[in-house]
Coordinates of C-alpha atoms in Angstrom, one line a residue:
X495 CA 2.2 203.2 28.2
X496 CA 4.4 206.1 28.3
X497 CA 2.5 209.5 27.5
X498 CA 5.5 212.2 29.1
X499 CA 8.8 212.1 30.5
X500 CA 7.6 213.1 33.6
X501 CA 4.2 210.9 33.7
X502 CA 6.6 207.7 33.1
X503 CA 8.2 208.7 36.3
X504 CA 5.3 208.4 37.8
X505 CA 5.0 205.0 37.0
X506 CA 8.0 204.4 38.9
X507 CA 6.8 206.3 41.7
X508 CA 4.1 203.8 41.6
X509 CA 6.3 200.9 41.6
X510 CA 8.2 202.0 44.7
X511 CA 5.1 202.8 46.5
X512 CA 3.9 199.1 45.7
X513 CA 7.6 197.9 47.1
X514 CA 6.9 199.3 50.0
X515 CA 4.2 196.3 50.9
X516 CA 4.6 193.8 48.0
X517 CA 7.8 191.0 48.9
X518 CA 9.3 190.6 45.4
X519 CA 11.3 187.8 44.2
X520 CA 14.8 188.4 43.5
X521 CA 17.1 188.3 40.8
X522 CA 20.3 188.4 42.4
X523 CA 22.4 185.1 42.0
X524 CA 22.3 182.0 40.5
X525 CA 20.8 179.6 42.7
X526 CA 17.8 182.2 43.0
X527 CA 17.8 182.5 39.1
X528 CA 17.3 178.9 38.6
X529 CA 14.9 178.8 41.4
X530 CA 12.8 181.6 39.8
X531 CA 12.6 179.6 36.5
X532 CA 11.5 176.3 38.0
X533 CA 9.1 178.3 39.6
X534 CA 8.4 180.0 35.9
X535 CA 7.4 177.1 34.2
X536 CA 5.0 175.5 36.2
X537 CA 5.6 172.4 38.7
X538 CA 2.6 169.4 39.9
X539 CA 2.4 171.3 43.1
X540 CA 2.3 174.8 42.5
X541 CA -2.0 174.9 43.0
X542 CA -4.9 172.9 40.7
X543 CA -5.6 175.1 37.8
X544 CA -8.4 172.9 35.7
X545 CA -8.0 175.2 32.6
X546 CA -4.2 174.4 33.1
X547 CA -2.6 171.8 30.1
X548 CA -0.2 169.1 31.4
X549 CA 2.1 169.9 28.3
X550 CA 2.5 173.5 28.7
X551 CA 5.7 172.9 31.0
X552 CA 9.0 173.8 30.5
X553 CA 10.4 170.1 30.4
X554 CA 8.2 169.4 27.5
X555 CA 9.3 170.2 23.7
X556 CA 7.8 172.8 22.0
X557 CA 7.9 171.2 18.7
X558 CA 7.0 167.4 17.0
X559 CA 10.6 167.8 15.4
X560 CA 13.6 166.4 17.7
X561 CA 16.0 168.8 15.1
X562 CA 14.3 171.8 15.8
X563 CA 17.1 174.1 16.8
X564 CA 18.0 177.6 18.1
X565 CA 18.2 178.7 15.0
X566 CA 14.8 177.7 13.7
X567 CA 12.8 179.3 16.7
X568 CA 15.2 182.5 17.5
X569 CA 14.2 184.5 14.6
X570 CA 11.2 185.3 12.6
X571 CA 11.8 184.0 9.1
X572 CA 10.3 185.7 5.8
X573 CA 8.9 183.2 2.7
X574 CA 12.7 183.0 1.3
X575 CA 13.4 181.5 5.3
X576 CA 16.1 184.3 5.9
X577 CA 16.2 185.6 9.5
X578 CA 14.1 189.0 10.0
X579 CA 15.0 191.7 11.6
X580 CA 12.1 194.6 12.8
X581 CA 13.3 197.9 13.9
X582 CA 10.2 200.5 13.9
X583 CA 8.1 202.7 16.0
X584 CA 4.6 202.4 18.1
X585 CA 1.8 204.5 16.0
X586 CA 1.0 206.3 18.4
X587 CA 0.3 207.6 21.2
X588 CA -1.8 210.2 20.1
X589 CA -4.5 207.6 19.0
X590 CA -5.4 206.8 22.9
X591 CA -7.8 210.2 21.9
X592 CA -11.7 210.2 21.5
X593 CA -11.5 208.3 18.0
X594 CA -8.6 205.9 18.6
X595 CA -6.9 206.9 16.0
X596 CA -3.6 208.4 15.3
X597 CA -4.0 212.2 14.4
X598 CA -0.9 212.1 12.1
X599 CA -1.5 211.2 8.3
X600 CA 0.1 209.3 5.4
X601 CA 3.3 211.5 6.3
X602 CA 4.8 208.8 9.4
X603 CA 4.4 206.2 7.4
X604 CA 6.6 208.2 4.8
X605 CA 8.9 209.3 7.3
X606 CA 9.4 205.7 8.6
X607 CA 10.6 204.5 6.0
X608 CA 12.8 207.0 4.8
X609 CA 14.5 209.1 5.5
X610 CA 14.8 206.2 9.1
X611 CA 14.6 203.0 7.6
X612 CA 12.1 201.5 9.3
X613 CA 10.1 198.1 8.3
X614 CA 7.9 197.8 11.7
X615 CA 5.4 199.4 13.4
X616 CA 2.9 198.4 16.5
X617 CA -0.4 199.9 15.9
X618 CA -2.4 200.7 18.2
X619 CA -6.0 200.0 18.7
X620 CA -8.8 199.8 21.4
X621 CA -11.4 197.6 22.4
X622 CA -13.4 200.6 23.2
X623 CA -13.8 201.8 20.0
X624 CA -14.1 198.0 18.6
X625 CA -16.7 197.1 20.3
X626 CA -18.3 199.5 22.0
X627 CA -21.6 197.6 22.7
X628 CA -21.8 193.9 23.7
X629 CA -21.4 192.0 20.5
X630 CA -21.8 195.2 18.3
X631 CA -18.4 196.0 16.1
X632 CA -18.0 199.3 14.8
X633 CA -16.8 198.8 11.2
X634 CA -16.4 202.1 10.4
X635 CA -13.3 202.4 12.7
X636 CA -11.8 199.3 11.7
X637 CA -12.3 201.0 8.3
X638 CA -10.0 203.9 9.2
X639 CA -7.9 201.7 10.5
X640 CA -7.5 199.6 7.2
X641 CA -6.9 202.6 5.7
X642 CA -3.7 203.5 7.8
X643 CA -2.6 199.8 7.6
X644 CA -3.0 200.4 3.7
X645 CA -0.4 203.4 4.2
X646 CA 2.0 201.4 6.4
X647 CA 1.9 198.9 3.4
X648 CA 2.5 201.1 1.1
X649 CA 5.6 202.2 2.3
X650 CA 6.8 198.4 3.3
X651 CA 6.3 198.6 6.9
X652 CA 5.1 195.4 8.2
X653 CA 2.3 195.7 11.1
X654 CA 1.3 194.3 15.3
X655 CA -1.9 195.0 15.8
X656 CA -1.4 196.3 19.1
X657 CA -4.8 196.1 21.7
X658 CA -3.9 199.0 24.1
X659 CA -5.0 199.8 27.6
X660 CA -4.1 202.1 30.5
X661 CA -5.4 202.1 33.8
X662 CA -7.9 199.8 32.3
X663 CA -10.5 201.5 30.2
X664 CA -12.2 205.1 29.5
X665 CA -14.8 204.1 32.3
X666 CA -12.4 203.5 35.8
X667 CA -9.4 205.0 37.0
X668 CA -10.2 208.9 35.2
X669 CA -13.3 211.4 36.7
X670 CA -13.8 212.0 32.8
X671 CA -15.3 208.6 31.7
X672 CA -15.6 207.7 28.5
X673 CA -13.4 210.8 27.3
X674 CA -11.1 208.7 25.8
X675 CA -10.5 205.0 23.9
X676 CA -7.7 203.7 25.7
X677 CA -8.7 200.5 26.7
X678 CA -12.1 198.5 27.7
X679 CA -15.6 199.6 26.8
X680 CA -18.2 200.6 29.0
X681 CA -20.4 197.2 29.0
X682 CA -16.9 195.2 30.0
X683 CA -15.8 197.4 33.1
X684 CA -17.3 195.9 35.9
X685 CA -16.2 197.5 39.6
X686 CA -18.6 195.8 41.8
X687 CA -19.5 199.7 42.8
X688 CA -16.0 199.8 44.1
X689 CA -15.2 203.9 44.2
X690 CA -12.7 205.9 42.1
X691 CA -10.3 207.3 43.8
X692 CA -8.3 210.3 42.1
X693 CA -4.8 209.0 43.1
X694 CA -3.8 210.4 40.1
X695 CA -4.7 214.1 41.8
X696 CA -4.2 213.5 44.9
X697 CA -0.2 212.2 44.3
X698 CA 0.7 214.3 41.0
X699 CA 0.5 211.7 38.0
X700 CA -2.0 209.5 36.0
X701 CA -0.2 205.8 36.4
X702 CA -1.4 205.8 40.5
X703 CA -5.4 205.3 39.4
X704 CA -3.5 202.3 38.6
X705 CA -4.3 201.3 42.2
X706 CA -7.9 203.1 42.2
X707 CA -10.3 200.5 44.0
X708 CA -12.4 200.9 40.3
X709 CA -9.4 199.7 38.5
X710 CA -8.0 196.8 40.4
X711 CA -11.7 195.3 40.7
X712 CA -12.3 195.7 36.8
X713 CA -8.9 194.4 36.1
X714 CA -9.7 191.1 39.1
X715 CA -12.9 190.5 37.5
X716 CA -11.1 190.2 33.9
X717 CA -8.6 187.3 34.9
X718 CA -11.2 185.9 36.9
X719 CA -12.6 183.3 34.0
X720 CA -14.5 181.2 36.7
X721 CA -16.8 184.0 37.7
X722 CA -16.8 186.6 34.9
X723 CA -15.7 184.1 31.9
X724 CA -17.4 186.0 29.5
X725 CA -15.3 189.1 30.2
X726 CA -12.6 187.0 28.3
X727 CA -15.0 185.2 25.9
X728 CA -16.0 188.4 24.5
X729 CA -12.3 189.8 24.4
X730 CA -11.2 186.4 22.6
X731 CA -14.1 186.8 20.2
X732 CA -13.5 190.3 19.6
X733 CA -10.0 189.2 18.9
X734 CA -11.2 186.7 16.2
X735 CA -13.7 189.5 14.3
X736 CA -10.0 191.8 14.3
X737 CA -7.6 188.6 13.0
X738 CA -10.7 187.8 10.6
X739 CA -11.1 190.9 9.3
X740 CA -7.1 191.9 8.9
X741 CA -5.6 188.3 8.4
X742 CA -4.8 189.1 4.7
X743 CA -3.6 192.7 4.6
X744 CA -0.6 192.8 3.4
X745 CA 1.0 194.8 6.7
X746 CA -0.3 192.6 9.0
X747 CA 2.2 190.3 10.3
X748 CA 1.1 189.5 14.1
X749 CA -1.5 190.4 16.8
X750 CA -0.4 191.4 20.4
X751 CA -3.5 190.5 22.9
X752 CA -3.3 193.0 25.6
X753 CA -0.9 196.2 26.3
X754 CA 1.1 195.9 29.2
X755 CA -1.1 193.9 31.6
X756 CA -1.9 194.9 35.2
X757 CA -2.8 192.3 37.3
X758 CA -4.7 193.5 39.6
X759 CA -4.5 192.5 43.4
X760 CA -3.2 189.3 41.9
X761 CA -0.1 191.6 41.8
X762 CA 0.5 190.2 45.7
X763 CA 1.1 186.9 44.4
X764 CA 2.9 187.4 41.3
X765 CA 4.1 184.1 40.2
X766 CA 1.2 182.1 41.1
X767 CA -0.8 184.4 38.6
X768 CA 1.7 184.5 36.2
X769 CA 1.6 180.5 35.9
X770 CA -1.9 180.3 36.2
X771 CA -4.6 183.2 35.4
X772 CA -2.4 185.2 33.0
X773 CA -1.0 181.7 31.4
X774 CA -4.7 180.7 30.8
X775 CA -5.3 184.1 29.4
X776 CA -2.8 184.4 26.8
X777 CA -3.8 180.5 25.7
X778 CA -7.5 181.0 25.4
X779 CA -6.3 183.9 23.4
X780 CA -3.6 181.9 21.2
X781 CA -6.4 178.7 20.8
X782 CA -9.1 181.2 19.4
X783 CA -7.6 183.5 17.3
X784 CA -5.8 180.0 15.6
X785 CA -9.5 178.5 14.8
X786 CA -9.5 181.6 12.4
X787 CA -5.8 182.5 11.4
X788 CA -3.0 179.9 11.2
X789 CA -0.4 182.0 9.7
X790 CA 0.0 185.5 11.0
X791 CA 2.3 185.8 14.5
X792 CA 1.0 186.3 18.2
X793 CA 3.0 188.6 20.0
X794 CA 2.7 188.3 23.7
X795 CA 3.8 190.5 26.4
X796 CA 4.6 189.7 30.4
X797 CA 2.5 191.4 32.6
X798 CA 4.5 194.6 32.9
X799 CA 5.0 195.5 36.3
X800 CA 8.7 194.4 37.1
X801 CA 9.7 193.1 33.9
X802 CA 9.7 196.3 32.3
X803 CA 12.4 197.1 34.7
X804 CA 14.3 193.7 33.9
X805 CA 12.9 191.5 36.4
X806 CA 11.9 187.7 36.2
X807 CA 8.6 187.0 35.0
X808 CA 6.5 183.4 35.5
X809 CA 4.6 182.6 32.6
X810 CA 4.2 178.6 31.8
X811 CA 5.5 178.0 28.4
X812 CA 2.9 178.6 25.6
X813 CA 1.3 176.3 23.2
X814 CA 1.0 176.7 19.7
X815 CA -2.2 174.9 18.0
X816 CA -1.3 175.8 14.6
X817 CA -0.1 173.6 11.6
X818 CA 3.4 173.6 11.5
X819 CA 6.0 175.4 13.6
X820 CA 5.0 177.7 16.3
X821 CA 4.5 181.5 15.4
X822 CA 4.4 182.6 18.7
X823 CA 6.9 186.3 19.7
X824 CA 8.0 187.3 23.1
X825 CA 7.5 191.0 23.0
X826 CA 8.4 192.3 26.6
X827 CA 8.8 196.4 27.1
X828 CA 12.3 198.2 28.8
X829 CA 11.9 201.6 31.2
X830 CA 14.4 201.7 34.1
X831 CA 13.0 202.3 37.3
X832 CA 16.2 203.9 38.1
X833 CA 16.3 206.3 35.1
X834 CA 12.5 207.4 36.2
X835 CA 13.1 207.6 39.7
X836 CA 16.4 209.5 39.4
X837 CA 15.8 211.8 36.3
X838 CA 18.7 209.9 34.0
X839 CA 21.4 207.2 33.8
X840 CA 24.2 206.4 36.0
X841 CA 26.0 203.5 35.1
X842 CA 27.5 202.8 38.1
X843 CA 24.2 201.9 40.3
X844 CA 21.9 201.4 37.4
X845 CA 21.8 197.6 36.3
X846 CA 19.0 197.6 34.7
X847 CA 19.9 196.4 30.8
X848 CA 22.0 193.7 32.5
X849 CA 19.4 192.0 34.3
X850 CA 16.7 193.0 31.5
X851 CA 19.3 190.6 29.1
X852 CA 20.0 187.9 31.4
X853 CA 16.1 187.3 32.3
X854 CA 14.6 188.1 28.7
X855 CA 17.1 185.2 27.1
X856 CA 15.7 182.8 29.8
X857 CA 12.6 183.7 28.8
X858 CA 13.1 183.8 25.1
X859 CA 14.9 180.0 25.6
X860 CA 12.2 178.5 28.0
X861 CA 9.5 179.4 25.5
X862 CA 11.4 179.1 22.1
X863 CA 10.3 182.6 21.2
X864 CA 11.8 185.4 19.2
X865 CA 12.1 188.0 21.2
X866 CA 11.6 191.6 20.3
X867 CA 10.8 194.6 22.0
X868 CA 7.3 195.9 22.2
X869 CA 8.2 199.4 23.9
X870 CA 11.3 201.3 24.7
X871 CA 13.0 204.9 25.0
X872 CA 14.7 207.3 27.7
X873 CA 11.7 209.5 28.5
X874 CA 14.1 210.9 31.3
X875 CA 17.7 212.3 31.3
X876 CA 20.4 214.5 32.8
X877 CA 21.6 215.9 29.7
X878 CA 22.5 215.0 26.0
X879 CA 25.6 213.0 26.7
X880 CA 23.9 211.1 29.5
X881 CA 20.6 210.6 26.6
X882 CA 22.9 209.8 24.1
X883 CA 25.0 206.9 26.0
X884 CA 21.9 205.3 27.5
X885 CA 20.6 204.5 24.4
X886 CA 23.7 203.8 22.9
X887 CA 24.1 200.9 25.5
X888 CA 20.6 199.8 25.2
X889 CA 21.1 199.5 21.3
X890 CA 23.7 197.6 21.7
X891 CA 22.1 195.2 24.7
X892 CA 19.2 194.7 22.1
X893 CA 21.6 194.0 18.8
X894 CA 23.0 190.9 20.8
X895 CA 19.6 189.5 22.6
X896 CA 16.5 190.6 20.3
X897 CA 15.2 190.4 16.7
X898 CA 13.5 193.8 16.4
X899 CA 11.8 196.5 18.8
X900 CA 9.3 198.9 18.6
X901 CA 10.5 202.8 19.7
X902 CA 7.6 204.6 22.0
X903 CA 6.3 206.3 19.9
X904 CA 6.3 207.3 16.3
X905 CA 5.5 210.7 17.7
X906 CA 8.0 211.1 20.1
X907 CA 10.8 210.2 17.9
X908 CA 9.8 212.6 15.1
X909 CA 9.1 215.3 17.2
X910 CA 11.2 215.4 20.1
X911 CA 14.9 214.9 18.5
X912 CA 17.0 216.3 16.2
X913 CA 18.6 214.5 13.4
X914 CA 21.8 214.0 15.0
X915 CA 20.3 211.6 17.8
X916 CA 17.8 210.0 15.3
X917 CA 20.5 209.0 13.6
X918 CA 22.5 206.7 16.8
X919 CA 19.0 204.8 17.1
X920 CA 18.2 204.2 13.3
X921 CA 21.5 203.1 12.1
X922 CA 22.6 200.6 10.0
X923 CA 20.8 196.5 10.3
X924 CA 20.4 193.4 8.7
X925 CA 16.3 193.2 7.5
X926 CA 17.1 189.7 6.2
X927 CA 19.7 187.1 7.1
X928 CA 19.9 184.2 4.0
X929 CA 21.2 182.2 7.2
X930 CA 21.4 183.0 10.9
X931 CA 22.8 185.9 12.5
X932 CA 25.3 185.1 15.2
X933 CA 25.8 188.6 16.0
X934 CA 25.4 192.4 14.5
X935 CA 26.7 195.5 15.7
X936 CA 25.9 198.7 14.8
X937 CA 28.6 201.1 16.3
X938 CA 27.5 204.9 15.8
X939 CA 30.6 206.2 17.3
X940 CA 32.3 204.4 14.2
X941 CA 29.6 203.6 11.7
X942 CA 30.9 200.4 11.6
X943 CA 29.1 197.5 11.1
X944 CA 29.3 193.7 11.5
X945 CA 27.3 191.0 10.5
X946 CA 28.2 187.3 11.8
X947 CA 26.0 184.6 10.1
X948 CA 25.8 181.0 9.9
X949 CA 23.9 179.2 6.5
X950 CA 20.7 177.8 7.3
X951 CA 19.5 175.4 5.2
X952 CA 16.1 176.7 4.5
X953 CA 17.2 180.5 3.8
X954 CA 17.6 181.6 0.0
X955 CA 18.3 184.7 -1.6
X956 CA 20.5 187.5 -0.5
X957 CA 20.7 189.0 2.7
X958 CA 19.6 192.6 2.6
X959 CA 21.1 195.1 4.9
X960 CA 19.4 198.6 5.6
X961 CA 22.5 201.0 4.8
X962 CA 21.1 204.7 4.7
X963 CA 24.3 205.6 2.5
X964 CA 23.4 209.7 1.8
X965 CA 22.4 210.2 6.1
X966 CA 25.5 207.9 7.7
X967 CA 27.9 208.0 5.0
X968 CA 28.3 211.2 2.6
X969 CA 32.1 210.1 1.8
X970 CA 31.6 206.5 0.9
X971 CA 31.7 203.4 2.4
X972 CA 33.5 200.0 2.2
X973 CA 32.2 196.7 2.2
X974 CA 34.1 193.3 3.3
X975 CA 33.0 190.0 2.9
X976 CA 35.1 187.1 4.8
X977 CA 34.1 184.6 2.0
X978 CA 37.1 183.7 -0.5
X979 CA 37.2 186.4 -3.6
X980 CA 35.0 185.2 -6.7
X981 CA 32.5 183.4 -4.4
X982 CA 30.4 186.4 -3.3
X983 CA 28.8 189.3 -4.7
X984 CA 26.8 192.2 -3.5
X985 CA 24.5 195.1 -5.3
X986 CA 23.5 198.5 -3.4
X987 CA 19.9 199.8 -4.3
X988 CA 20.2 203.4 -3.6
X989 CA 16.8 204.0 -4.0
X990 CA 15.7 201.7 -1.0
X991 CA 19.0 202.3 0.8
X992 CA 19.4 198.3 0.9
X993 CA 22.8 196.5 0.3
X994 CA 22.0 192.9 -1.0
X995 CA 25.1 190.9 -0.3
X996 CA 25.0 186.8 -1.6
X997 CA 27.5 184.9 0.6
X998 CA 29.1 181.7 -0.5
X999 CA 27.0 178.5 -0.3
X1000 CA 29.9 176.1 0.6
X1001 CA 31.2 178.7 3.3
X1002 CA 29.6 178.0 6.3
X1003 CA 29.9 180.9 8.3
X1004 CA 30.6 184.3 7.1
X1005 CA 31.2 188.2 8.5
X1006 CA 29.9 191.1 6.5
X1007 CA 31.7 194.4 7.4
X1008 CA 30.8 197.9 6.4
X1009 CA 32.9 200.7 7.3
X1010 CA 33.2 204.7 6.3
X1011 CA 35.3 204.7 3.6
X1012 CA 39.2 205.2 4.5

């Protein structure tokens, strides 16, 4: 969502001008916590909701299998069924353009991987540009994008297929329509004649035509599937032509339905919409796109106001059609209101990463999802020290609760830092667990690393550790291993900057150090 340090502000702006008349639920302490998630997954009485399934509650088990464990549903797991971890950028922001796609070349894919180390990227695309008449797919533009997924491939960068919107669409919420992709096409925006209002003029930043008359009633008429189902009939076909026509490329690991959803005037009544209009959404979405595609992952996001800023959200718990165990990802975003509404960080007000932790784990647990971050970065700051410990803490918050994330954007982090900070966010990580991780710390103060894993029955081969050697340790480094001497072994690929360290099989738990040489 993000396009400037100071337009991101804006957002917040938006967010305190909607306090102002919204009552929001709280996330204070724990009785209200475990009220929120009873609310959050759904009870008998919270309204009739015909399109609603009896076993999408929280009390119900996600899988056939009574075993089925933390450990099986915390992590995405490659073919050799070690835990995965994604660390990567969006690609990018500078798609949201007339063509909807990025202007940069084969060179970020390049620089992803090395000299940074990243395997992941969320790509963006546009319905716009997909399907810019009813029914009609342009397959020229899902040529060009092949052709940067082919380059993503090619430098082992694995691939969400990210459908973006902001402010809805080219056509509501901007008084130059259709001058860009970023969102719905023309034929799918319908306002009921409801006006345009220039919010974004008249109060200083784009995100307030969030609230343009246009935009709420195109985004009400979306989740409304009783009077306007083929809105989503034709989103959840386009979505099958897309996971049709990139199921097999060999970047493509997941979809992610809709870019930080707005929901409208339903935003008055958040958890009710939550459990029932944006539920029914995302399952339509999961159900079609699984007639086609049983293997790749579905990334889902909350809708974005308030959990971006580490609030609750209400969605029901999600069903998984496909054979076998669910592929389903919980891919929320993080931007501080605070940080956006006061220009930086202060630690001593700003609780934001706590409550971001403590709600995403509920959320991750409730739905048995990995959880990885879709969006994140510091788009506003007092000075370097103050940029520098924010994300510091944030890296570390994500290390204990998530599997991967996704910086905003590509462009952003190539262009707007030096090396030096570049170097605190892509540090040292474990790409593959041959077990579970029970925790893994990257500390760039120290360059120390730690990685705490339990075997897992399913996971062979090594486990392979991104360790940029030449950028984070020009003096050597060390490696320990807590298993007994003789039982482990290890081999350092300096062309791929990967460690691949095999851990004793009859040692059940194990800690993998690496440390600046001495």
């Amino acid at each position: 969502m993000p396009r400037t340090r100071w337009n991101v502000s804006l957002f917040a702006l938006l967010f305190v001008a909607i306090l102002l008349v919204l009552p929001l639920p709280s996330c204070g302490d724990d009785d209200d916590d475990d009220s929120s998630e009873d609310d959050a997954v759904g009870d008998d009485d919270t309204g009739d909701d015909d399109t609603s399934d009896d076993d999408t509650t929280a009390d119900d088990d996600t899988s056939d299998d009574d075993e089925w464990t933390e450990a099986d549903w915390k992590f995405i797991r490659d073919d050799q069924g070690r835990a995965r971890v994604l660390r990567g950028c969006n690609y990018d922001g500078s798609a949201k353009g007339d063509s909807g796609l990025p202007v940069y070349g084969e060179e970020y894919p390049q620089r992803m991987a090395d000299p940074w180390g990243f395997n992941f990227a969320r790509y963006l695309i546009f319905w716009a540009r997909i399907e810019p008449e009813e029914g009609v797919y342009d397959e020229d533009y899902l040529d060009a994008v092949e052709t940067r997924l082919d380059w993503l491939a090619e430098n082992g960068i694995d691939v969400v297929l990210d459908m973006h919107q902001d402010v809805w669409g080219p056509f509501a919420g901007s008084p130059n329509r259709g001058e860009h992709s970023d969102g719905a096409p023309e034929w799918a925006t319908i306002t009921d004649d409801k006006p345009f209002i220039d919010f974004a003029s008249l109060l200083g930043g784009w995100a307030f035509n969030y609230i343009s008359p246009d935009v709420m009633r195109a985004f009400d008429n979306f989740w409304d599937y009783e009077t306007h189902p083929e809105l989503q009939d034709h989103y959840a076909a386009m979505w099958v032509h897309v996971a049709e026509r990139f199921a097999d490329h060999p970047a493509v690991i997941g979809f992610n339905f809709m870019n930080e959803p707005w929901q409208g005037s339903g935003l008055f009544r958040m958890a009710d919409f939550d459990q029932h209009e944006y539920s029914d959404f995302l399952q339509r979405m999961i159900d079609a796109v699984r007639k086609v595609d049983n293997d790749r992952w579905i990334f889902y996001e909350p809708n974005a106001f308030l959990t971006n800023q580490g609030m609750p959200n209400y969605l029901r718990v999600l069903d998984d059609p496909r054979e076998g165990p669910n592929r389903l990802a919980f891919f929320p975003h993080l931007y501080p209101l605070q940080i956006d509404l006061f220009g930086g960080y202060d630690p001593e007000r700003d609780n934001t990463l706590a409550n971001w932790e403590k709600n995403r784990i509920a959320d991750s647990v409730r739905q048995q999802a990995p959880l990885l971050l879709g969006e994140w970065a510091m788009l506003s700051y007092f000075d370097r020290e103050n940029l520098e410990q924010w994300n510091k803490e944030a890296l570390a918050m994500m290390e204990r609760v998530t599997s991967g994330w996704a910086y905003w954007d590509c462009r952003y982090f190539f262009e707007t830092f030096d090396d030096d900070f570049r170097d605190i966010v892509a540090g040292v990580y474990p790409r593959a667990t041959a077990g579970t991780p029970t925790s893994y710390r990257y500390d760039p103060e120290t360059r120390v690393f730690t990685l705490e894993l339990e075997n897992y029955d399913a996971a062979v081969g090594p486990t392979q550790i991104y360790l940029p050697s030449e950028r984070l340790y020009p003096d050597g480094w060390e490696l320990s291993v807590s298993d007994a001497d003789g039982t482990w072994e290890s081999d350092y690929d300096a062309e791929t900057q990967v460690l691949s360290v095999w851990t004793d099989p009859d040692t059940q738990a194990h800690t993998i150090t690496i440390a600046p040489a001495p």
